[in-house]
mmCIF file with all atom_site columns, C-alpha atoms in Angstrom:
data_model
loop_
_atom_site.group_PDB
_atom_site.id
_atom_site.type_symbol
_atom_site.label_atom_id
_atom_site.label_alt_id
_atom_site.label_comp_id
_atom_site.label_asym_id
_atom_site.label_entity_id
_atom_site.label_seq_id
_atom_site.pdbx_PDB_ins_code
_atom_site.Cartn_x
_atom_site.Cartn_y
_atom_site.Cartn_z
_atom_site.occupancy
_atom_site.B_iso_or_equiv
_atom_site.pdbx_formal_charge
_atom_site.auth_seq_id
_atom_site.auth_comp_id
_atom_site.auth_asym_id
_atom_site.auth_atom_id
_atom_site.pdbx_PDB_model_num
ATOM 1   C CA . UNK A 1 1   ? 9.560   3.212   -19.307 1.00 0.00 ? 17  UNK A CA 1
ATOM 2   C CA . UNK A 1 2   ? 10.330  7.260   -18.545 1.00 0.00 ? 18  UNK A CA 1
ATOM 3   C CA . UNK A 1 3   ? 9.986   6.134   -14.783 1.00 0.00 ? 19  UNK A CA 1
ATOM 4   C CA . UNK A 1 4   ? 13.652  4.591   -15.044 1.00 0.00 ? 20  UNK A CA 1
ATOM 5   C CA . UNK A 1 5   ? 15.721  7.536   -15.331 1.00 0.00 ? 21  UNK A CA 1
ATOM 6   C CA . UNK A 1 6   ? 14.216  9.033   -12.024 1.00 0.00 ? 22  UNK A CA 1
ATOM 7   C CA . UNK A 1 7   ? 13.796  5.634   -9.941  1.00 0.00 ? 23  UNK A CA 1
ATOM 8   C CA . UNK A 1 8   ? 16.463  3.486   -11.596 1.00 0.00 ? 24  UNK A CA 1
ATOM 9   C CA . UNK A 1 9   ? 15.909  0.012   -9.555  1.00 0.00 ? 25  UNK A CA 1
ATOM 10  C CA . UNK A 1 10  ? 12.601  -1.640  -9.365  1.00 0.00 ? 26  UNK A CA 1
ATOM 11  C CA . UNK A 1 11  ? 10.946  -4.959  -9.030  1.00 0.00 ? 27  UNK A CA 1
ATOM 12  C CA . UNK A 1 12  ? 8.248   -5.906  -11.330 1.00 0.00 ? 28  UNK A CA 1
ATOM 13  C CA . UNK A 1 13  ? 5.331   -8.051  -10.983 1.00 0.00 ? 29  UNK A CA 1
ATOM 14  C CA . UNK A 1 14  ? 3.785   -7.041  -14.663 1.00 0.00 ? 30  UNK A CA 1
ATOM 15  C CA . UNK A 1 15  ? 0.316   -9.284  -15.193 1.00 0.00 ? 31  UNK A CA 1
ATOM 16  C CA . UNK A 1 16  ? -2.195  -9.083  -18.257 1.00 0.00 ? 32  UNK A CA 1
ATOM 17  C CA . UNK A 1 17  ? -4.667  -7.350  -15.696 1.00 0.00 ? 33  UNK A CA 1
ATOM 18  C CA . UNK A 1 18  ? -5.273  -4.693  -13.111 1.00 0.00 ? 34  UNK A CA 1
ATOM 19  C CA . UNK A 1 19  ? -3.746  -6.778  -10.457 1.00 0.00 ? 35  UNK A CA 1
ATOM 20  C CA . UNK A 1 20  ? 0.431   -6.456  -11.698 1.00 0.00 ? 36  UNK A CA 1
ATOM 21  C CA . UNK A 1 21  ? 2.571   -4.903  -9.278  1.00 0.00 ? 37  UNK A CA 1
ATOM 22  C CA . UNK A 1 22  ? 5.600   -2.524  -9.958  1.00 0.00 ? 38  UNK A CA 1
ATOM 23  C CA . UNK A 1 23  ? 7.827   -0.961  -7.501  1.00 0.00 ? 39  UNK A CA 1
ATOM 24  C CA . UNK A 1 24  ? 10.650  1.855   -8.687  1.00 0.00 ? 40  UNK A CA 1
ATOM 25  C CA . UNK A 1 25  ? 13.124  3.200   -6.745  1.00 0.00 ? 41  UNK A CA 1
ATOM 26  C CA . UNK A 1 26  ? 15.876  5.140   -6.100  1.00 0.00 ? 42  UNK A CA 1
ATOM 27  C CA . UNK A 1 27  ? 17.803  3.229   -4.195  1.00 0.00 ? 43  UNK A CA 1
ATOM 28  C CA . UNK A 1 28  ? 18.598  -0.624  -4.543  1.00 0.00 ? 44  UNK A CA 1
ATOM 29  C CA . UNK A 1 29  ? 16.150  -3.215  -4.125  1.00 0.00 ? 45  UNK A CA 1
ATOM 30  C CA . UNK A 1 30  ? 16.540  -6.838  -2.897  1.00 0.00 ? 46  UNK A CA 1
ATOM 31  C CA . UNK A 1 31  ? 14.769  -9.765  -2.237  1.00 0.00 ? 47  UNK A CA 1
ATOM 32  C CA . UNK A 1 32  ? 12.044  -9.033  -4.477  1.00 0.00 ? 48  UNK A CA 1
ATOM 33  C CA . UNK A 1 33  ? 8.920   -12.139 -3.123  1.00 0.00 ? 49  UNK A CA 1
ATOM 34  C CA . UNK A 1 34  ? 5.708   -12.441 -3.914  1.00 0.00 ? 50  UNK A CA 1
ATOM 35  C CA . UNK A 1 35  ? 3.686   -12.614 -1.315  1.00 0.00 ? 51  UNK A CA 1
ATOM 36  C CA . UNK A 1 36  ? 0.379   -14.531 -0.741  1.00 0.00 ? 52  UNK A CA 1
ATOM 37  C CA . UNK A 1 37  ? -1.878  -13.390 1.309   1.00 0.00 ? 53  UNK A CA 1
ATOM 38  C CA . UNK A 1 38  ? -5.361  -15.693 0.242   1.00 0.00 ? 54  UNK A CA 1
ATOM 39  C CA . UNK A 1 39  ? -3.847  -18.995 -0.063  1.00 0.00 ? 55  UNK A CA 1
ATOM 40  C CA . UNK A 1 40  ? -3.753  -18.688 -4.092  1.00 0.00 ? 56  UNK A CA 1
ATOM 41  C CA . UNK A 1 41  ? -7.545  -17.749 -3.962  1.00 0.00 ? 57  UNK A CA 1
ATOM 42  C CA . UNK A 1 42  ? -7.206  -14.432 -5.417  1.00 0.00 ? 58  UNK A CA 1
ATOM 43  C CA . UNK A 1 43  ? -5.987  -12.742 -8.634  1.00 0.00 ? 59  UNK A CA 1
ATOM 44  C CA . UNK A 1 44  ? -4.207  -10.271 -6.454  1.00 0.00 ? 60  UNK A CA 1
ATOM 45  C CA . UNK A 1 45  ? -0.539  -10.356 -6.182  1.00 0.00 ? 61  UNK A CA 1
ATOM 46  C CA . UNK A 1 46  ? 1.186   -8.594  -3.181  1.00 0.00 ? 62  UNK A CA 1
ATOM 47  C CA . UNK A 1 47  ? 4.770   -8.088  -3.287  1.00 0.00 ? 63  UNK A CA 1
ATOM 48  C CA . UNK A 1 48  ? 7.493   -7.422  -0.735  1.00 0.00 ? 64  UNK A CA 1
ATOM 49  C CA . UNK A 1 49  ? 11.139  -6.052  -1.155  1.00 0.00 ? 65  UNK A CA 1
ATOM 50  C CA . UNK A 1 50  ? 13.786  -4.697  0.468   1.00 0.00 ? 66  UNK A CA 1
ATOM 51  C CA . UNK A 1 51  ? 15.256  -1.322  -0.236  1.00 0.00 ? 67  UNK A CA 1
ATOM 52  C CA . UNK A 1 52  ? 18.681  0.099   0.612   1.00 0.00 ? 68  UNK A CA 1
ATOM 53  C CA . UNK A 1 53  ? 18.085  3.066   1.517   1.00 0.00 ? 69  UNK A CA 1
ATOM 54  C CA . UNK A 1 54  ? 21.354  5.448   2.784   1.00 0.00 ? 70  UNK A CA 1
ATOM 55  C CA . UNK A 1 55  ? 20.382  5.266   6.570   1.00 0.00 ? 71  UNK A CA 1
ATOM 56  C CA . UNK A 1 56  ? 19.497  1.671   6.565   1.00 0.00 ? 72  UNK A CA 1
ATOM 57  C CA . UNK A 1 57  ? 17.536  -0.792  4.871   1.00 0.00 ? 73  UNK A CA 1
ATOM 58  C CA . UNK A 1 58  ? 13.667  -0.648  4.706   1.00 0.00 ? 74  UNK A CA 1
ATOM 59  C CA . UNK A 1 59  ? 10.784  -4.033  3.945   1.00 0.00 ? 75  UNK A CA 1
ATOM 60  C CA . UNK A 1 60  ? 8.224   -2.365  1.424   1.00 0.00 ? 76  UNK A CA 1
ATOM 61  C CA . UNK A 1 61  ? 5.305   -4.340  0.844   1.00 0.00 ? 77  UNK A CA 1
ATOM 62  C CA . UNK A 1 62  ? 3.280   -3.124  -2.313  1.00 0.00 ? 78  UNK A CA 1
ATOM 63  C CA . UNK A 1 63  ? -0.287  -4.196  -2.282  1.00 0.00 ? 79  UNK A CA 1
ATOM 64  C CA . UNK A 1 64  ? -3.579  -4.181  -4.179  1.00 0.00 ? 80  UNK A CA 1
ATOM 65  C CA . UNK A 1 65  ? -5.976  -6.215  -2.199  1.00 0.00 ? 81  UNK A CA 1
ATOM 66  C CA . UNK A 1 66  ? -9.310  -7.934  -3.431  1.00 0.00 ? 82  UNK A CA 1
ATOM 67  C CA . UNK A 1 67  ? -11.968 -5.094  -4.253  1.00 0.00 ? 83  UNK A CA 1
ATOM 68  C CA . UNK A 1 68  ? -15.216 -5.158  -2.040  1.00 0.00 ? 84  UNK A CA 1
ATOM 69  C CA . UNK A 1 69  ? -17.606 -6.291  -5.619  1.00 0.00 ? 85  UNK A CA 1
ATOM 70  C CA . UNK A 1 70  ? -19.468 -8.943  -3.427  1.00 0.00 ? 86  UNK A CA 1
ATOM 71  C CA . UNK A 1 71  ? -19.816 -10.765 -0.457  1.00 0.00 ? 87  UNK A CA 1
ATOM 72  C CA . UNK A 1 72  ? -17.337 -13.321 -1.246  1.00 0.00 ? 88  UNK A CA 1
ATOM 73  C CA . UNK A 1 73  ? -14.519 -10.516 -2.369  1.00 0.00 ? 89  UNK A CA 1
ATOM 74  C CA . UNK A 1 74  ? -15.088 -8.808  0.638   1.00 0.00 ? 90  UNK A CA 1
ATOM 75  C CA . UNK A 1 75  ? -14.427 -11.836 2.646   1.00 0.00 ? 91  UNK A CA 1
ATOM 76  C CA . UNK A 1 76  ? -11.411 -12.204 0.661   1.00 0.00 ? 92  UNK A CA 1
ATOM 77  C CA . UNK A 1 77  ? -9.748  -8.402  1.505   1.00 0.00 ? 93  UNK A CA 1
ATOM 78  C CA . UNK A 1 78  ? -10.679 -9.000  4.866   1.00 0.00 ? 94  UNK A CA 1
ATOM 79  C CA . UNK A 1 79  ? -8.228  -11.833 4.742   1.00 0.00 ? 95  UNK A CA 1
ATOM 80  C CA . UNK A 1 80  ? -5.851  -10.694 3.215   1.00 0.00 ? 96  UNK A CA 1
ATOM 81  C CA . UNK A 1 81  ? -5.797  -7.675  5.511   1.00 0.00 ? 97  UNK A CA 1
ATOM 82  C CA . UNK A 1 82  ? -5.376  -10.205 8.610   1.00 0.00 ? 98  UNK A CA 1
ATOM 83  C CA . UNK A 1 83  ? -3.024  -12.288 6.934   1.00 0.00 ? 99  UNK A CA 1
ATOM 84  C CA . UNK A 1 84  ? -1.000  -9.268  6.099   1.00 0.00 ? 100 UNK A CA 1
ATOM 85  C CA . UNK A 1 85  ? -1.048  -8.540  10.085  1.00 0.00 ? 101 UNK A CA 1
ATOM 86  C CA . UNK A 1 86  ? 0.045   -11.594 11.063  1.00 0.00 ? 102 UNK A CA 1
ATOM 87  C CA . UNK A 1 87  ? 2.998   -11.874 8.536   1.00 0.00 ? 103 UNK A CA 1
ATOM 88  C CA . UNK A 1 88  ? 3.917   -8.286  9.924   1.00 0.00 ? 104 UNK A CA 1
ATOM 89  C CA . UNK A 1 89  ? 3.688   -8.555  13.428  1.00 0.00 ? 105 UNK A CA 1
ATOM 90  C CA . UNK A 1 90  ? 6.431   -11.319 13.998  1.00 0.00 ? 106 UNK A CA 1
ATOM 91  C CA . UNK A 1 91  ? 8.578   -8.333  14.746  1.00 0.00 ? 107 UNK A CA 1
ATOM 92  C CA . UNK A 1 92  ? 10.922  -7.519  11.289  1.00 0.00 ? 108 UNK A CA 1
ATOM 93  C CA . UNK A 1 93  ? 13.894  -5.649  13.127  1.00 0.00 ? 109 UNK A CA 1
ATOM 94  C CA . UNK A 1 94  ? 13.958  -3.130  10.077  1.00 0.00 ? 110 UNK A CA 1
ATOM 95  C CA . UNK A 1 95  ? 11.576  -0.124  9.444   1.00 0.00 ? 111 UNK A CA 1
ATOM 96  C CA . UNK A 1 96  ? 8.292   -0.969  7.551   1.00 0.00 ? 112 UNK A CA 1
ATOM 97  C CA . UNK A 1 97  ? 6.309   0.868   4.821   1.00 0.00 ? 113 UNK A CA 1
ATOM 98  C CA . UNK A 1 98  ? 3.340   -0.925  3.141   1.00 0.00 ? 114 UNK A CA 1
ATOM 99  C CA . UNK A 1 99  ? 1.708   0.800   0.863   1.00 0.00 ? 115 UNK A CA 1
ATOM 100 C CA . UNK A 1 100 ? -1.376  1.006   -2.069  1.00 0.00 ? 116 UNK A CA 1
ATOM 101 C CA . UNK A 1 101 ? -4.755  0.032   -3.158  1.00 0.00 ? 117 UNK A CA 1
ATOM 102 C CA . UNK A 1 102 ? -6.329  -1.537  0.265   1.00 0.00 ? 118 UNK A CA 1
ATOM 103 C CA . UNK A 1 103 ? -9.702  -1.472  -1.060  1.00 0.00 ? 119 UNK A CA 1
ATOM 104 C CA . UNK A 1 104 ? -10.739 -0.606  2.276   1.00 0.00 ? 120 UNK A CA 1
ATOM 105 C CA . UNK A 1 105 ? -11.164 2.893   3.769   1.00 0.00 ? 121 UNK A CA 1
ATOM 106 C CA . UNK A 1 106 ? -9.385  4.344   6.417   1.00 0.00 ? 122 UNK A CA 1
ATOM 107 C CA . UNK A 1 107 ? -12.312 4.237   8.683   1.00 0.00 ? 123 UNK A CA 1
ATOM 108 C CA . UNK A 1 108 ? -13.291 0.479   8.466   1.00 0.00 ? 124 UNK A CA 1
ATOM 109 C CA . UNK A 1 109 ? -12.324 -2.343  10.971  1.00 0.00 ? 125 UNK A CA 1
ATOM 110 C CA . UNK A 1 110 ? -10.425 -4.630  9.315   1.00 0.00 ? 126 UNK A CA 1
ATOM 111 C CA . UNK A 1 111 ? -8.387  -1.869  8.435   1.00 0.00 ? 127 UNK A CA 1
ATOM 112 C CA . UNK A 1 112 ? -8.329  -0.729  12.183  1.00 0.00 ? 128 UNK A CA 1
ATOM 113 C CA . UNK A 1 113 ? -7.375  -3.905  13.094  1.00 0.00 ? 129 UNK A CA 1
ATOM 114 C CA . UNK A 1 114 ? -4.358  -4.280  10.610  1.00 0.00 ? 130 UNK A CA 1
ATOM 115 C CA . UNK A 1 115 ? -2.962  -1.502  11.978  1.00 0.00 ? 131 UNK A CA 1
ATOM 116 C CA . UNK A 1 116 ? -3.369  -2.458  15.472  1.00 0.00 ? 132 UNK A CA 1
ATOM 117 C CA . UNK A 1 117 ? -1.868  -6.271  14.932  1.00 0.00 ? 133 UNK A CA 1
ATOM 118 C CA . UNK A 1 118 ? 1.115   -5.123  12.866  1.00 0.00 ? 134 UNK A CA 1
ATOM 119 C CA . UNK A 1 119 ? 2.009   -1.890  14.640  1.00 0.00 ? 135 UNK A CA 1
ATOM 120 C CA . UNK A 1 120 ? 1.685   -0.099  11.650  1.00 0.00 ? 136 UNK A CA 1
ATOM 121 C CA . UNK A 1 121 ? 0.881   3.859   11.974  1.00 0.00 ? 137 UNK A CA 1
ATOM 122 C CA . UNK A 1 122 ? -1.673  5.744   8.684   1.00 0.00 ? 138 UNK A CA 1
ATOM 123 C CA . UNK A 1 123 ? 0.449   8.251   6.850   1.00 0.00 ? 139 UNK A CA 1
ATOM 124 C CA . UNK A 1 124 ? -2.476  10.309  6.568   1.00 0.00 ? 140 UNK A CA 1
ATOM 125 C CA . UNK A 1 125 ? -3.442  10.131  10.148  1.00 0.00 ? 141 UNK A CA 1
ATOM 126 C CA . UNK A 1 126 ? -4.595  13.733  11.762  1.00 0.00 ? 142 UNK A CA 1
ATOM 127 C CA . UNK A 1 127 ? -3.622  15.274  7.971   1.00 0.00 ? 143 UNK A CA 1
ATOM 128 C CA . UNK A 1 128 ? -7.241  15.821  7.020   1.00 0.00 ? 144 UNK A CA 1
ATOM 129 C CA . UNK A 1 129 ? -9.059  13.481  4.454   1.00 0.00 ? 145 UNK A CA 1
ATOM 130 C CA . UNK A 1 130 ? -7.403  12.937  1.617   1.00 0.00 ? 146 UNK A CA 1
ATOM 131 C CA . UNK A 1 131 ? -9.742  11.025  -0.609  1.00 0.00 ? 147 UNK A CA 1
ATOM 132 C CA . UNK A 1 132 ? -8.107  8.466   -3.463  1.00 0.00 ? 148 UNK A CA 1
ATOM 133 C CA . UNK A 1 133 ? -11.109 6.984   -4.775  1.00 0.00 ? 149 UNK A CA 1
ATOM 134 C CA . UNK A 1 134 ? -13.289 7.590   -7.390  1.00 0.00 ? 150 UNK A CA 1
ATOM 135 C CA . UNK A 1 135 ? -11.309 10.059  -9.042  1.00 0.00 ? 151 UNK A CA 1
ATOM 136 C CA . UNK A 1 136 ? -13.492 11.691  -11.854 1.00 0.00 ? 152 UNK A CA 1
ATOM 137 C CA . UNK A 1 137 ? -15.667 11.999  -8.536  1.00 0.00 ? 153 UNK A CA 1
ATOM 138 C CA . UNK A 1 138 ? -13.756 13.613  -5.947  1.00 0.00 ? 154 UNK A CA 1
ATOM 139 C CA . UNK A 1 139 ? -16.442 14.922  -4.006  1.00 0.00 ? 155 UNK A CA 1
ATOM 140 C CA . UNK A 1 140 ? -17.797 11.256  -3.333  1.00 0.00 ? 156 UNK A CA 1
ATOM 141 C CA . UNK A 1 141 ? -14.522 9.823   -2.885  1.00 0.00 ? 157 UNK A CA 1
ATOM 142 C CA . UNK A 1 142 ? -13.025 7.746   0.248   1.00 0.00 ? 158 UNK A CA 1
ATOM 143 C CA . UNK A 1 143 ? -9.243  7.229   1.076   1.00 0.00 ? 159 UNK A CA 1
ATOM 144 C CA . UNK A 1 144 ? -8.654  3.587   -0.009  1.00 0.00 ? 160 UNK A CA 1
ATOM 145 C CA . UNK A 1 145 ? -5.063  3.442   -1.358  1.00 0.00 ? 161 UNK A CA 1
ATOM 146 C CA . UNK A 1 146 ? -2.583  3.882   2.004   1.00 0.00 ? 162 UNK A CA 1
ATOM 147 C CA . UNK A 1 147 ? 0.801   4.195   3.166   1.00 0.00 ? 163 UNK A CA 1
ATOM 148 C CA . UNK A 1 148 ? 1.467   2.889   6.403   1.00 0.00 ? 164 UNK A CA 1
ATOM 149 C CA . UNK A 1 149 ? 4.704   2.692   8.520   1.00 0.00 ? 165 UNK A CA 1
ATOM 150 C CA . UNK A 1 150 ? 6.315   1.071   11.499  1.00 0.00 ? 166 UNK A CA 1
ATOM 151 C CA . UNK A 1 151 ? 9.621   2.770   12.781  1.00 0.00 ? 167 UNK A CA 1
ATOM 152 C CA . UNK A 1 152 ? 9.401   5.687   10.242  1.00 0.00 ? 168 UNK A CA 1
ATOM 153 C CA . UNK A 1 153 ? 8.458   9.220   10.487  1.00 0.00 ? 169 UNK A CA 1
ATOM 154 C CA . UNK A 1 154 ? 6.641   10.990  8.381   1.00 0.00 ? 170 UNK A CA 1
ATOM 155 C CA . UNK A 1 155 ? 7.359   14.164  6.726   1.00 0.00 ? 171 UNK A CA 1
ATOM 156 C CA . UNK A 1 156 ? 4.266   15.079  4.580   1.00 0.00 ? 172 UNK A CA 1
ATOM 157 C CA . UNK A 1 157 ? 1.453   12.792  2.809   1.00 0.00 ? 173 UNK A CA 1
ATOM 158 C CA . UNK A 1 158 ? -0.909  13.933  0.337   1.00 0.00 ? 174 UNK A CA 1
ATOM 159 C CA . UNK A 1 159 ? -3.252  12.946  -2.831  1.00 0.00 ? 175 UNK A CA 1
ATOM 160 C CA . UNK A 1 160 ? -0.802  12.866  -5.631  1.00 0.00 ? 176 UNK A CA 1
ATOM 161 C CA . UNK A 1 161 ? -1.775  14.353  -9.335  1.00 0.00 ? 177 UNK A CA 1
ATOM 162 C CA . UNK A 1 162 ? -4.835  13.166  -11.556 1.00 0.00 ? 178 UNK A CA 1
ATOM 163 C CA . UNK A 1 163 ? -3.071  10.692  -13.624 1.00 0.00 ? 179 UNK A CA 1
ATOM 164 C CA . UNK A 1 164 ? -5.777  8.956   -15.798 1.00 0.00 ? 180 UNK A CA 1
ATOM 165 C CA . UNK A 1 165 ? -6.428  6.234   -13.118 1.00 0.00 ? 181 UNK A CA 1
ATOM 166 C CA . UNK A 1 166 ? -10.124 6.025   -11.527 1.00 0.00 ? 182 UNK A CA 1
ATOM 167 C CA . UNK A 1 167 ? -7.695  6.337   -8.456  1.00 0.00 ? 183 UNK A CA 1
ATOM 168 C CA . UNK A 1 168 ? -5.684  9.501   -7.065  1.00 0.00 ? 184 UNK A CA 1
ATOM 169 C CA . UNK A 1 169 ? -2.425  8.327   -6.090  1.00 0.00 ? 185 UNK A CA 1
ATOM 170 C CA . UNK A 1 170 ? -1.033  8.332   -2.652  1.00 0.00 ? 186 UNK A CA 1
ATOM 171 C CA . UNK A 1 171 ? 2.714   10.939  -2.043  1.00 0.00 ? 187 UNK A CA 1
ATOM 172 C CA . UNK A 1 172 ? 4.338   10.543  0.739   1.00 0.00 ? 188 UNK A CA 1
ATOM 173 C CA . UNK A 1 173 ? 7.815   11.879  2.452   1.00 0.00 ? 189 UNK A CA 1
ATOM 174 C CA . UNK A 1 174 ? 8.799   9.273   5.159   1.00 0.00 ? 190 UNK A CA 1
ATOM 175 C CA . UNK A 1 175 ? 12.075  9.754   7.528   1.00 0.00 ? 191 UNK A CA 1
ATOM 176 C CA . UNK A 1 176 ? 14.350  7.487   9.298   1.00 0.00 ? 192 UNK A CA 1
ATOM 177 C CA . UNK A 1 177 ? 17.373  8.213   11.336  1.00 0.00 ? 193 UNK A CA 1
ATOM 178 C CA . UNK A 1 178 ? 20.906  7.835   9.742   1.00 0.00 ? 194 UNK A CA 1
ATOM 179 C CA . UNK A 1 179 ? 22.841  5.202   12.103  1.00 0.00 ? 195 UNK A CA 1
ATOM 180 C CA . UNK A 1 180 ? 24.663  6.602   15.243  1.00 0.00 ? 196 UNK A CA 1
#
């Protein structure tokens, strides 16, 4: 509730689980959808919106993808990290930004290979590891929650503040050009 002085539009996905979605912003959103990436299969829900930002509108996808607890899960993510490829490389003529809990670390090849189908460039890409998961166990941790972008620059990234998650959330600054 305090997040809606700061970020006064947002789209919410709320579900009685660790798989709702919420996305808070300070510009407008619009054409909050759902999006599924498993063919119903999962509990996940992925959602994508469009924001208006000053310079020109931006598709965010917010995800939290299937976590790697067994064979079958794993599958699962991997799917939904192709699926997710596909669906972004039919060429959207706006900037791109998806971002969250991939469940999948930066160094693995179905992540790879997301970024490589969708044209999609790692925030934290030659900015040292930043590790997200576990939290109470830094030391042991792995980058698993991303921001990626296509047709944005970006400004800074970093490991955001502990806040009571078993997750470290993911900052990031990201630039686009005003038009003309």
């Amino acid at each position: 509730a305090g997040l809606g002085a700061t970020y006064p539009h947002a789209a919410l996905r709320p579900l009685p689980s660790p798989w709702g979605l919420d996305v808070y912003a300070r510009h407008p959103l619009t054409g909050a959808t759902a999006l599924d990436l498993d063919g119903g299969t999962g509990p996940q829900q992925q959602l994508r919106v469009r924001l208006a930002a000053p310079a020109g509108p931006v598709d965010l996808y917010a995800v939290h993808l299937a976590p790697p607890v067994s064979r079958e899960w794993i599958r699962l993510r991997n799917r939904q990290l192709a699926t997710l490829g596909e669906q972004l490389a039919g060429g959207v003529d706006v900037p791109v930004v998806v971002a969250g809990d991939f469940n999948v670390s930066a160094y693995g090849a179905p992540f790879r290979r997301l970024l490589d189908t969708a044209g999609l460039a790692d925030a934290r890409r030659g900015r040292g590891l930043q590790v997200t998961w576990p939290a109470p166990w830094w030391p042991l941790g792995t980058p698993i929650d991303h921001v990626l972008a296509r047709g944005l620059g970006v400004a800074w990234v970093r490991s955001g503040p502990h806040l009571g998650s078993d997750h470290w959330p993911v900052e990031a600054e990201l630039m686009m050009r005003a038009p003309g």
